[in-house]
Coordinates of N, CA and C and ligand atoms in Angstrom, one line a residue:
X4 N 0.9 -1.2 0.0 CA 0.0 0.0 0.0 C 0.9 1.2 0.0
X5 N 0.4 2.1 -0.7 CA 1.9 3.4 -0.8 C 1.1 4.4 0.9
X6 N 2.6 4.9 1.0 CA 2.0 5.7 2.2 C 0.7 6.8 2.7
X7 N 0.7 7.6 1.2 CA -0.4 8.5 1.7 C -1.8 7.8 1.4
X8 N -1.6 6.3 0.9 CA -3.3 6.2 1.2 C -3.4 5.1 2.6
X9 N -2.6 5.4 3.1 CA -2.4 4.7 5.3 C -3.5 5.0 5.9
X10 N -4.4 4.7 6.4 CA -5.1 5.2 7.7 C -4.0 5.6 8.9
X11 N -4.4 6.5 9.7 CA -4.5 6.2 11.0 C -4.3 4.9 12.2
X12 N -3.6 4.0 12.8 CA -3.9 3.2 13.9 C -5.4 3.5 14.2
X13 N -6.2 2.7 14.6 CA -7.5 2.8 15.4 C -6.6 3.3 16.9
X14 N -7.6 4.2 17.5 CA -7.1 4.3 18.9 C -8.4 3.8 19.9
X15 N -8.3 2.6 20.0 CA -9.4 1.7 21.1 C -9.7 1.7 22.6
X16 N -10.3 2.6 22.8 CA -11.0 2.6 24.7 C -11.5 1.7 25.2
X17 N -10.5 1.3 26.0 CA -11.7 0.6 27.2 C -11.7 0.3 28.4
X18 N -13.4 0.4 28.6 CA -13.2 1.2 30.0 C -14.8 -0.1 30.6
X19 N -15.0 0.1 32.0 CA -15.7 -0.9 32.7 C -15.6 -0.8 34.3
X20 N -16.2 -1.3 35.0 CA -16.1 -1.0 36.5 C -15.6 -2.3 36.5
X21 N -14.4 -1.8 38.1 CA -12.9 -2.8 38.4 C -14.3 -4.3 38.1
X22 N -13.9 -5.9 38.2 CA -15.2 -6.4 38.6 C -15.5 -6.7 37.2
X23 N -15.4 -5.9 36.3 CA -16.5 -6.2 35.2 C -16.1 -7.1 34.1
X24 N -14.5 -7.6 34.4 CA -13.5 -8.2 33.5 C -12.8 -7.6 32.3
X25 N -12.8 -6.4 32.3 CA -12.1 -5.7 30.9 C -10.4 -5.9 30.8
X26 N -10.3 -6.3 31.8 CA -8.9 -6.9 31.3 C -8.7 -8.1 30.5
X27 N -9.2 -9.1 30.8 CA -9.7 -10.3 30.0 C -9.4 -10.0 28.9
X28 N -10.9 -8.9 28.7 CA -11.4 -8.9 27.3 C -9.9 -8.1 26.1
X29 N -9.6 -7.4 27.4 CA -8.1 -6.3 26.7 C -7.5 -7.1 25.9
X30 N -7.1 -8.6 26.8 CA -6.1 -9.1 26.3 C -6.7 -10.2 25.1
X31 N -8.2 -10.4 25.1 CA -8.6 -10.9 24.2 C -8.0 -9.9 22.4
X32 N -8.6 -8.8 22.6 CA -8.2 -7.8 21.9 C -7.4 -7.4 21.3
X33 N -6.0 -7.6 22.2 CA -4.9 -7.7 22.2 C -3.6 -8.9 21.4
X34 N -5.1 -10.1 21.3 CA -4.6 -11.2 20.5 C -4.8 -11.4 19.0
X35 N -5.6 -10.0 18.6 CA -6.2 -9.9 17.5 C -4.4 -9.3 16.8
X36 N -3.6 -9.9 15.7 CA -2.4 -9.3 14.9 C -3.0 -7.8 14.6
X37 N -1.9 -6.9 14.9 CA -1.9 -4.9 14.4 C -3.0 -4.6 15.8
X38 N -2.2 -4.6 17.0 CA -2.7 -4.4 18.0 C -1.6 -3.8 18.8
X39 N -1.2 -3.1 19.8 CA -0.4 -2.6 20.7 C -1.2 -2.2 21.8
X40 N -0.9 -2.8 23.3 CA -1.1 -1.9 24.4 C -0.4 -1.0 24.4
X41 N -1.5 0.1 25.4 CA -0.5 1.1 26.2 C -0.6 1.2 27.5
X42 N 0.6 1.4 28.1 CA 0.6 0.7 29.5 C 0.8 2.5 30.2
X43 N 0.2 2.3 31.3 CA -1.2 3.5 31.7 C 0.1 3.7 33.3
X44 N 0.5 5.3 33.0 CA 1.7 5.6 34.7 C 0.4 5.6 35.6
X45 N 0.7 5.2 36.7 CA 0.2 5.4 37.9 C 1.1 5.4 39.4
X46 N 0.1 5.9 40.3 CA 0.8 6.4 41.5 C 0.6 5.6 42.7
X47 N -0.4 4.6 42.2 CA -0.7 3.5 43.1 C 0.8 2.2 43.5
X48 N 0.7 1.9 44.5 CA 1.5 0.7 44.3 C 0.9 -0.6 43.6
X49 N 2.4 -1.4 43.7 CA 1.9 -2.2 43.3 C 1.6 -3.6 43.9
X50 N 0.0 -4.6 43.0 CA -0.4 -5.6 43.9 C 0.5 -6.6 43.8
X51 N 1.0 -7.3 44.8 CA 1.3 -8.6 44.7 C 1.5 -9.3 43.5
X52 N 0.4 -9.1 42.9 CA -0.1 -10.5 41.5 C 0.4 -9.9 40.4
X53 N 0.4 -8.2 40.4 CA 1.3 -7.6 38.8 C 2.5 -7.5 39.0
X54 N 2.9 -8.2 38.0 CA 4.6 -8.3 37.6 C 5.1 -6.7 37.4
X55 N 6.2 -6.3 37.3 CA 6.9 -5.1 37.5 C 6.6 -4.5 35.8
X56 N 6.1 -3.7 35.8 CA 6.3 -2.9 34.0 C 5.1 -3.7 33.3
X57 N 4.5 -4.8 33.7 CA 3.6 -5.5 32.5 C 2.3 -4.6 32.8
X58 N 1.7 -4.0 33.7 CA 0.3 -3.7 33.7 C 0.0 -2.3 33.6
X59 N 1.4 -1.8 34.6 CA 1.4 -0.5 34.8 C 2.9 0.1 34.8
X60 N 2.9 1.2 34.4 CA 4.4 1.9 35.1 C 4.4 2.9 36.3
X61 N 4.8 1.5 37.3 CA 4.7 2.5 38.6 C 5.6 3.7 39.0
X62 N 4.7 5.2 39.0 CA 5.4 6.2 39.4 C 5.3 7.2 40.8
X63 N 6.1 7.7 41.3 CA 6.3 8.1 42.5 C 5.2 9.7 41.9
X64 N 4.1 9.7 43.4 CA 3.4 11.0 43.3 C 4.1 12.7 42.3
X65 N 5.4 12.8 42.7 CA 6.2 13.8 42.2 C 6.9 13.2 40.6
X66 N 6.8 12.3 40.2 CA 7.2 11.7 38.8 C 6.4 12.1 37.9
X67 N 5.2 11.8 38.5 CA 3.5 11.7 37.6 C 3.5 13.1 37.7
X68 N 3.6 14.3 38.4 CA 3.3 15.5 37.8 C 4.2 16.2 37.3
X69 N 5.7 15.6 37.2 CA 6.1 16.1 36.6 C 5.7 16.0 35.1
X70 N 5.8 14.3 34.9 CA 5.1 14.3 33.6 C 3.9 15.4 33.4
X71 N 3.0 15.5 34.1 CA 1.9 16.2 33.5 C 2.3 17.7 33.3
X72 N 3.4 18.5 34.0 CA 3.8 19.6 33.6 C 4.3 19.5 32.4
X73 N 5.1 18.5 32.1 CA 6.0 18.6 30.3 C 4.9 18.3 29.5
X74 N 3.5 18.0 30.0 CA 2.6 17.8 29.1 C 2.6 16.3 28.5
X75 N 3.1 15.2 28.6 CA 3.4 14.3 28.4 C 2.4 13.1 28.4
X76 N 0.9 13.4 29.2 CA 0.1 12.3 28.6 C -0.8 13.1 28.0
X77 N -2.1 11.6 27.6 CA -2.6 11.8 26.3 C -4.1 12.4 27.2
X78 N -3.9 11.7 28.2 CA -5.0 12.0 29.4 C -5.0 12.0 30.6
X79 N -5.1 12.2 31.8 CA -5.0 11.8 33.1 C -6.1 11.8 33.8
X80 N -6.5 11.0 34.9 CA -7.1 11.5 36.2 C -7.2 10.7 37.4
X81 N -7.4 11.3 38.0 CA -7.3 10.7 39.6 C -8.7 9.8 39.6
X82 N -8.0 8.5 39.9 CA -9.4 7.7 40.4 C -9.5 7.0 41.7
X83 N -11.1 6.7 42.2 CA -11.3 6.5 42.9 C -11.3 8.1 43.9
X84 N -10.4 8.9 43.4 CA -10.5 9.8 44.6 C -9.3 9.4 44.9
X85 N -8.0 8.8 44.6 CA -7.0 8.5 46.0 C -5.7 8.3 44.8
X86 N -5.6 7.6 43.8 CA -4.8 7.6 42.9 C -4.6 8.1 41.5
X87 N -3.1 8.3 40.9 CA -3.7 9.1 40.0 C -3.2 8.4 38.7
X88 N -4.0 8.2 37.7 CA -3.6 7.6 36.4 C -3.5 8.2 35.3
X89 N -2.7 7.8 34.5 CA -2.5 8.5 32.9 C -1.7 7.9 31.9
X90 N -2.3 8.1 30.5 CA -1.8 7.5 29.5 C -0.9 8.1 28.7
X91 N 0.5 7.5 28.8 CA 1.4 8.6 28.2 C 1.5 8.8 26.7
X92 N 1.6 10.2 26.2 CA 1.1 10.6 24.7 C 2.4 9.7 23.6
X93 N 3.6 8.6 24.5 CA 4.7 8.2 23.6 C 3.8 6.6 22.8
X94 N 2.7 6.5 23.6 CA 2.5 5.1 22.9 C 1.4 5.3 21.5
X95 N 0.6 6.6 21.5 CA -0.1 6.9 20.7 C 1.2 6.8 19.8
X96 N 2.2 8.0 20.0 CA 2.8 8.1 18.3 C 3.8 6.9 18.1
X97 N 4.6 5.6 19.0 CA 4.6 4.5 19.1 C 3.6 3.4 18.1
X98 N 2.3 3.9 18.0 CA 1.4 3.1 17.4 C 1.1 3.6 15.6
X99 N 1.6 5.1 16.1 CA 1.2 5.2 14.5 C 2.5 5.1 13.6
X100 N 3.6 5.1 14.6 CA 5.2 5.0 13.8 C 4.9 3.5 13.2
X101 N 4.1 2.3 14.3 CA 4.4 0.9 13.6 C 3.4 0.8 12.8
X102 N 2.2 1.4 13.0 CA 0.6 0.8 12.2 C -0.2 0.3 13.1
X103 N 0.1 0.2 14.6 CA -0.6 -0.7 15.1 C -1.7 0.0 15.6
X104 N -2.9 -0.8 15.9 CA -3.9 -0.4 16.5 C -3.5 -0.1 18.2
X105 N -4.2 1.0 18.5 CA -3.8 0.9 20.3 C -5.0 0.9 20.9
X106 N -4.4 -0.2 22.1 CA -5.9 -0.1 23.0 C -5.4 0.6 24.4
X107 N -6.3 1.1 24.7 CA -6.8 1.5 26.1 C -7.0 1.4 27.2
X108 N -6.7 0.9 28.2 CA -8.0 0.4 29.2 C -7.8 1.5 30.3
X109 N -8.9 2.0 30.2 CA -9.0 3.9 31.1 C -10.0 3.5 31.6
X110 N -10.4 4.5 32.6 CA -11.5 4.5 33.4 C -12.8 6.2 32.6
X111 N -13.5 6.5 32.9 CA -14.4 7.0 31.8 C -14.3 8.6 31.9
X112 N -13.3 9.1 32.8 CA -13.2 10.3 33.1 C -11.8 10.5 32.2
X113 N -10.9 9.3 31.4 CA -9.7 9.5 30.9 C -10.5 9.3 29.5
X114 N -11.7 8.7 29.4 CA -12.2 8.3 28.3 C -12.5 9.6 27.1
X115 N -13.6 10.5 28.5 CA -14.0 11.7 27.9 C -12.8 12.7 27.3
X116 N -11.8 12.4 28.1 CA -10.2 13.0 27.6 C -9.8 12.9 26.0
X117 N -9.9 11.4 26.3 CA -9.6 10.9 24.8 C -10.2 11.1 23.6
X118 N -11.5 11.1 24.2 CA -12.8 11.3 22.7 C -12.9 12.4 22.2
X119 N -12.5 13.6 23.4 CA -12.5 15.4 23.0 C -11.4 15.1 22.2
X120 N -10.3 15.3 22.3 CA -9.0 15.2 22.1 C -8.6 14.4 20.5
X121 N -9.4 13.1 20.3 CA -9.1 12.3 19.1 C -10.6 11.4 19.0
X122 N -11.3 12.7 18.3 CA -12.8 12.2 18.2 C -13.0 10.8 17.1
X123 N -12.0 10.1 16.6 CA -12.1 9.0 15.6 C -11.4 8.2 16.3
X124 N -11.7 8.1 18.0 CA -11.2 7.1 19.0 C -12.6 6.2 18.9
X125 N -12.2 5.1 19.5 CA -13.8 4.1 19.0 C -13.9 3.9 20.9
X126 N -14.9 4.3 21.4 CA -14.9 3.5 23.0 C -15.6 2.6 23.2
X127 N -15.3 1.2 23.9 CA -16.2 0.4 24.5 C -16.4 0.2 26.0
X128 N -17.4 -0.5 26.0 CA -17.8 -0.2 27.4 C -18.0 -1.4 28.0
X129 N -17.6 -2.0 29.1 CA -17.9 -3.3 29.7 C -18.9 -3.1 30.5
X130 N -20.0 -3.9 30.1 CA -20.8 -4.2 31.8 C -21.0 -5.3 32.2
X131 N -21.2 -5.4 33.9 CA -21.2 -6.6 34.8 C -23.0 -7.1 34.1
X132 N -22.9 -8.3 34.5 CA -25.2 -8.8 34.0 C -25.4 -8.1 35.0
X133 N -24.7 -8.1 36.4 CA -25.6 -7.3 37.3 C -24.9 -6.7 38.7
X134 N -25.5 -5.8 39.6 CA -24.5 -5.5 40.6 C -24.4 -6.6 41.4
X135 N -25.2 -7.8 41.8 CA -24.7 -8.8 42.9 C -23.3 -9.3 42.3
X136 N -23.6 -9.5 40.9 CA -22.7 -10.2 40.3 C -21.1 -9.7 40.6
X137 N -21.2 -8.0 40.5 CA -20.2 -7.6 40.3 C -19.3 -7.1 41.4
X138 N -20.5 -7.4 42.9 CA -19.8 -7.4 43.8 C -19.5 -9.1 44.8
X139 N -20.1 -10.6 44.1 CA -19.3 -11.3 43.9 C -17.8 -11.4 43.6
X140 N -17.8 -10.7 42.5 CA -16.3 -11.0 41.8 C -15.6 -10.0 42.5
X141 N -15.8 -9.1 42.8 CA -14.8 -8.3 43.9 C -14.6 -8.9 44.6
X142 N -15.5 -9.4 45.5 CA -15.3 -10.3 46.8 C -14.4 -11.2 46.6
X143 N -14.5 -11.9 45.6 CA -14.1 -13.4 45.0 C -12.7 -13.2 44.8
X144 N -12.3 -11.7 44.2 CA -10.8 -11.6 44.0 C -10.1 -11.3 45.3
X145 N -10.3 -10.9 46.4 CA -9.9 -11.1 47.8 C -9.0 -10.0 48.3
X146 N -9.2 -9.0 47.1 CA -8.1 -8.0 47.2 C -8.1 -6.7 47.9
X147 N -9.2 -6.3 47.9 CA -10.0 -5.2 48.5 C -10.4 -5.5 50.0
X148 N -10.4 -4.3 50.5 CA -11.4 -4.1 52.0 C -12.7 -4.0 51.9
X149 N -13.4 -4.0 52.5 CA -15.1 -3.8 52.2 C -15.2 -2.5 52.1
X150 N -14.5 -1.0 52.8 CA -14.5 0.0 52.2 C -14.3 0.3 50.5
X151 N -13.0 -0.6 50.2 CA -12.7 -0.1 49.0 C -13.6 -1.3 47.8
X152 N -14.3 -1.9 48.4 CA -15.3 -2.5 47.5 C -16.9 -1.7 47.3
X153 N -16.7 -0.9 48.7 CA -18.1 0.1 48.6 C -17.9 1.2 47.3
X154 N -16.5 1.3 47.9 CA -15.8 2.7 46.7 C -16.4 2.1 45.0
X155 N -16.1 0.9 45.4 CA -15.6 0.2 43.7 C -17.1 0.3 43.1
X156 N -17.8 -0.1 44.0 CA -19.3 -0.3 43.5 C -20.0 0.8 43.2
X157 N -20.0 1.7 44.1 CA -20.4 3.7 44.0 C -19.7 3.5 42.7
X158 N -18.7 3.8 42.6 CA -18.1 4.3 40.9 C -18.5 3.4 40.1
X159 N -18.7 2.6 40.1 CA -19.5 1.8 39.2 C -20.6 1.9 38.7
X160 N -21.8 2.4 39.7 CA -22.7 2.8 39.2 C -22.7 3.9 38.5
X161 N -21.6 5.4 38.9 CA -21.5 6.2 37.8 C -21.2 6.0 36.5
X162 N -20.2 5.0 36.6 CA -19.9 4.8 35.4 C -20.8 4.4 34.5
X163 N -21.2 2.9 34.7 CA -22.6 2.7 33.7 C -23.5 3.8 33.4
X164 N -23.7 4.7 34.3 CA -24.4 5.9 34.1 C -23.9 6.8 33.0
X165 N -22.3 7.1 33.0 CA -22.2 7.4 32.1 C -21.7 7.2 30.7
X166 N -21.4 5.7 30.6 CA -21.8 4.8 29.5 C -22.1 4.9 28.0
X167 N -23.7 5.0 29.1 CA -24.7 5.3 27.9 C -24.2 7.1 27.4
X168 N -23.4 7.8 27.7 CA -23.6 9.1 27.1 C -22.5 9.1 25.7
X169 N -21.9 8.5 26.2 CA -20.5 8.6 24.7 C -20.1 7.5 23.8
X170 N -20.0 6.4 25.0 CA -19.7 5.2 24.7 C -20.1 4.6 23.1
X171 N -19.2 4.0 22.0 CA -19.7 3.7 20.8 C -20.2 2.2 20.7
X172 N -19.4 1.3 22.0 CA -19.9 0.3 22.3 C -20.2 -0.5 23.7
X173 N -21.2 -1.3 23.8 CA -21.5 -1.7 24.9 C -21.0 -3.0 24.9
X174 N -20.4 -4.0 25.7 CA -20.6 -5.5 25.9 C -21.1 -5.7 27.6
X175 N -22.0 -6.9 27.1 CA -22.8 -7.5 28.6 C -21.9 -8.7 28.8
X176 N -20.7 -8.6 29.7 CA -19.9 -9.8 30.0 C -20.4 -10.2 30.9
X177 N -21.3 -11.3 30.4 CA -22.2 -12.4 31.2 C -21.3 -13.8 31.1
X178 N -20.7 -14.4 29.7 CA -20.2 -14.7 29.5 C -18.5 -14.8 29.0
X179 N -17.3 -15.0 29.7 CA -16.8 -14.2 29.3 C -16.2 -14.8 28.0
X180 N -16.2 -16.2 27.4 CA -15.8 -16.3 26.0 C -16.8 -15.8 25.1
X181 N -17.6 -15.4 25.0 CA -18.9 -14.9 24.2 C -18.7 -13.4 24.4
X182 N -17.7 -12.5 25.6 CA -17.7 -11.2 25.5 C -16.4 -11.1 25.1
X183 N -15.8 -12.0 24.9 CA -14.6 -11.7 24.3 C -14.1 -11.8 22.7
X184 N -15.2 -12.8 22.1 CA -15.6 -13.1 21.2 C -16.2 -11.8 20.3
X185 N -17.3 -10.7 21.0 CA -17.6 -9.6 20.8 C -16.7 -9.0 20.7
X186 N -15.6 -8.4 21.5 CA -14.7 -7.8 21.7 C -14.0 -7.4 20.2
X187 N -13.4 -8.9 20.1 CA -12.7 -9.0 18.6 C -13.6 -8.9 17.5
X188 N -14.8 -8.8 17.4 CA -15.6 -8.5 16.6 C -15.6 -6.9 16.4
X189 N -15.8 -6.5 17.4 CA -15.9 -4.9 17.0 C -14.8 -4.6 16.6
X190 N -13.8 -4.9 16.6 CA -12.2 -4.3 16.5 C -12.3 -4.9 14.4
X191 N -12.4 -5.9 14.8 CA -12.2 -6.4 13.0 C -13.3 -5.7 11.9
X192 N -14.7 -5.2 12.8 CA -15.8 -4.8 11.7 C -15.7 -3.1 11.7
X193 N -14.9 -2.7 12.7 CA -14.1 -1.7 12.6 C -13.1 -1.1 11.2
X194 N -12.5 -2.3 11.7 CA -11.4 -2.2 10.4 C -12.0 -2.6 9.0
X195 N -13.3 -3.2 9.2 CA -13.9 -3.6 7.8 C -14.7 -2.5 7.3
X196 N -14.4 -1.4 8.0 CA -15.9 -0.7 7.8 C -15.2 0.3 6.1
X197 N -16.5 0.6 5.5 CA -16.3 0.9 4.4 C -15.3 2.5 4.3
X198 N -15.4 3.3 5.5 CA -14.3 4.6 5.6 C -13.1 3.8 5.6
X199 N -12.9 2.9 6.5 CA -11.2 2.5 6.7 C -11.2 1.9 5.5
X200 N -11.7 1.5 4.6 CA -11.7 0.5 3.5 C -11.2 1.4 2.2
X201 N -11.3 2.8 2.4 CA -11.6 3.2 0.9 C -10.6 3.3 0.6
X202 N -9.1 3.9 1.7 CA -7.9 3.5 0.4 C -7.5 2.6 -0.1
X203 N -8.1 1.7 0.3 CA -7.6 0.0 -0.4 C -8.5 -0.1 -1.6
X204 N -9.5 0.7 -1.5 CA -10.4 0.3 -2.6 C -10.3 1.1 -3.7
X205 N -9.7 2.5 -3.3 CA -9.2 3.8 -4.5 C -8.2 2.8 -5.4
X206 N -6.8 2.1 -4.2 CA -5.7 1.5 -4.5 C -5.9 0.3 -5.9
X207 N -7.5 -0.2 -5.4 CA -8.2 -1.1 -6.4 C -8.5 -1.1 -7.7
X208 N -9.4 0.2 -7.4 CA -9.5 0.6 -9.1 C -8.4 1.1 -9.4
X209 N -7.7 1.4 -9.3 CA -6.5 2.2 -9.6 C -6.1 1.0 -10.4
X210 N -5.7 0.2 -9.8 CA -5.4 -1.4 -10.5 C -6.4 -1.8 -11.9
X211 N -7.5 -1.4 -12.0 CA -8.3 -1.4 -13.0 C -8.1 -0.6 -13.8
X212 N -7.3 0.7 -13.4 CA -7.3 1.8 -14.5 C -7.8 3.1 -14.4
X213 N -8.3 3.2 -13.1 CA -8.6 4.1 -11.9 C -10.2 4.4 -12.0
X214 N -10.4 5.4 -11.4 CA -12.0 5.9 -11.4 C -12.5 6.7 -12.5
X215 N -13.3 6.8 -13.0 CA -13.7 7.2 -14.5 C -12.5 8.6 -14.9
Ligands
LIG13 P1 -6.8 -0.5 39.1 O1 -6.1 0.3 40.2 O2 -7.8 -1.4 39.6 O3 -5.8 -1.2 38.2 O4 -7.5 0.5 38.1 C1 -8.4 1.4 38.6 C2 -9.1 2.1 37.4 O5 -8.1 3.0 36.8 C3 -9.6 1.2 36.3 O6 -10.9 1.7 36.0 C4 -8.7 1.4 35.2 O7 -9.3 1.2 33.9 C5 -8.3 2.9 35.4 N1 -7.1 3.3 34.7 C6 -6.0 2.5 34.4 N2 -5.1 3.2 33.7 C7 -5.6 4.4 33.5 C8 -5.2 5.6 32.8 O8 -4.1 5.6 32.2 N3 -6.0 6.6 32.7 C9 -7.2 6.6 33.3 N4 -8.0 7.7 33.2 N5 -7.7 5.6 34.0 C10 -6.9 4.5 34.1

């Protein structure tokens, strides 16, 4: 394909309350070839169960604002109220230097960031089937205090609340091979859609002899 008829990387959101499995699905997503994470600074420590550099890049409170003084993410914001996260602006141009698609996984206050900022960002949205469910699986993961599972659940309900206002896609991970299965569907019907399609198809006739 010659360079100026390239799209863009897709730049892919996603976002879900902790609980709702969007990491799963990330990494479902993630399996799909022309895909890149981007791995999200934070000021949180780290749990037990994440390996060093794979989930997050842990930064010291005064690191993270420096970064945001040089202007250096793509978004940021404090969640929960207690820590602060952000996605740094090197993996966006990272993604368009290789071709790859980049995904996201933000919480929905980094989302609205993203979507002002690069309105031909595509966002999905994970939801739990239900709140028992979703405060099962918190429970279940063992990791939280019952305070910070009250926290989890409060935000949770905002979120789904606001969801429905921007969001381009919804999945109901009831199942999670069936939401994962969705997952890669949207990303590939994405890329099939007839705008991303047209310089290949200019490229086409062109091969025929071009357009009248
Ligand atoms: P956790 O601490 O459970 O890993 O993540 C808490 C929340 O922060 C999740 O909703 C997660 O999606 C969100 N998050 C992770 N990285 C970022 C980021 O770079 N920016 C924003 N805005 N939210 C993030």
């Amino acid at each position: 394909m010659s360079k100026e008829s390239k799209l863009a990387p897709l730049v892919l959101i996603v976002s879900g309350p902790s609980g709702s499995g969007k990491s799963t699905l990330v990494q479902r997503i993630l399996e799909l070839p022309g895909t890149m994470p981007s791995v999200s600074c934070t000021t949180r420590s780290r749990r037990a169960t994440e390996a060093t550099g794979k989930c997050y890049d842990f930064v010291t409170v005064e690191e993270f604002d420096a970064m945001v003084a040089r202007g250096e993410f793509l978004e940021y914001a404090r969640v929960f109220g207690k820590h602060s996260y952000g996605t740094p602006k090197k993996w966006l141009d990272e993604s368009r230097k290789n071709g790859l698609d980049l995904v996201l996984e933000i919480d929905v206050q980094g989302a609205a960031q993203v979507k002002e900022k690069l309105p031909e960002s595509v966002a999905i949205f994970i939801l739990p089937p239900s709140r028992a469910e979703l405060e099962r699986r918190l429970r279940g993961r063992g990791q939280d205090s019952d305070e910070e599972i009250a926290r989890r659940l409060a935000k949770a309900r905002d979120e789904i609340a606001a969801a429905a206002r921007f969001y381009d896609y919804c999945i109901l991970n009831e199942d999670v091979k069936r939401a994962g299965d969705e997952a890669q569907a949207i990303v590939i019907a994405i890329r099939c859609s007839a705008e991303r399609r047209r310089p290949r198809v200019k490229e086409l006739l062109a091969s025929f002899g071009g357009e009248d």
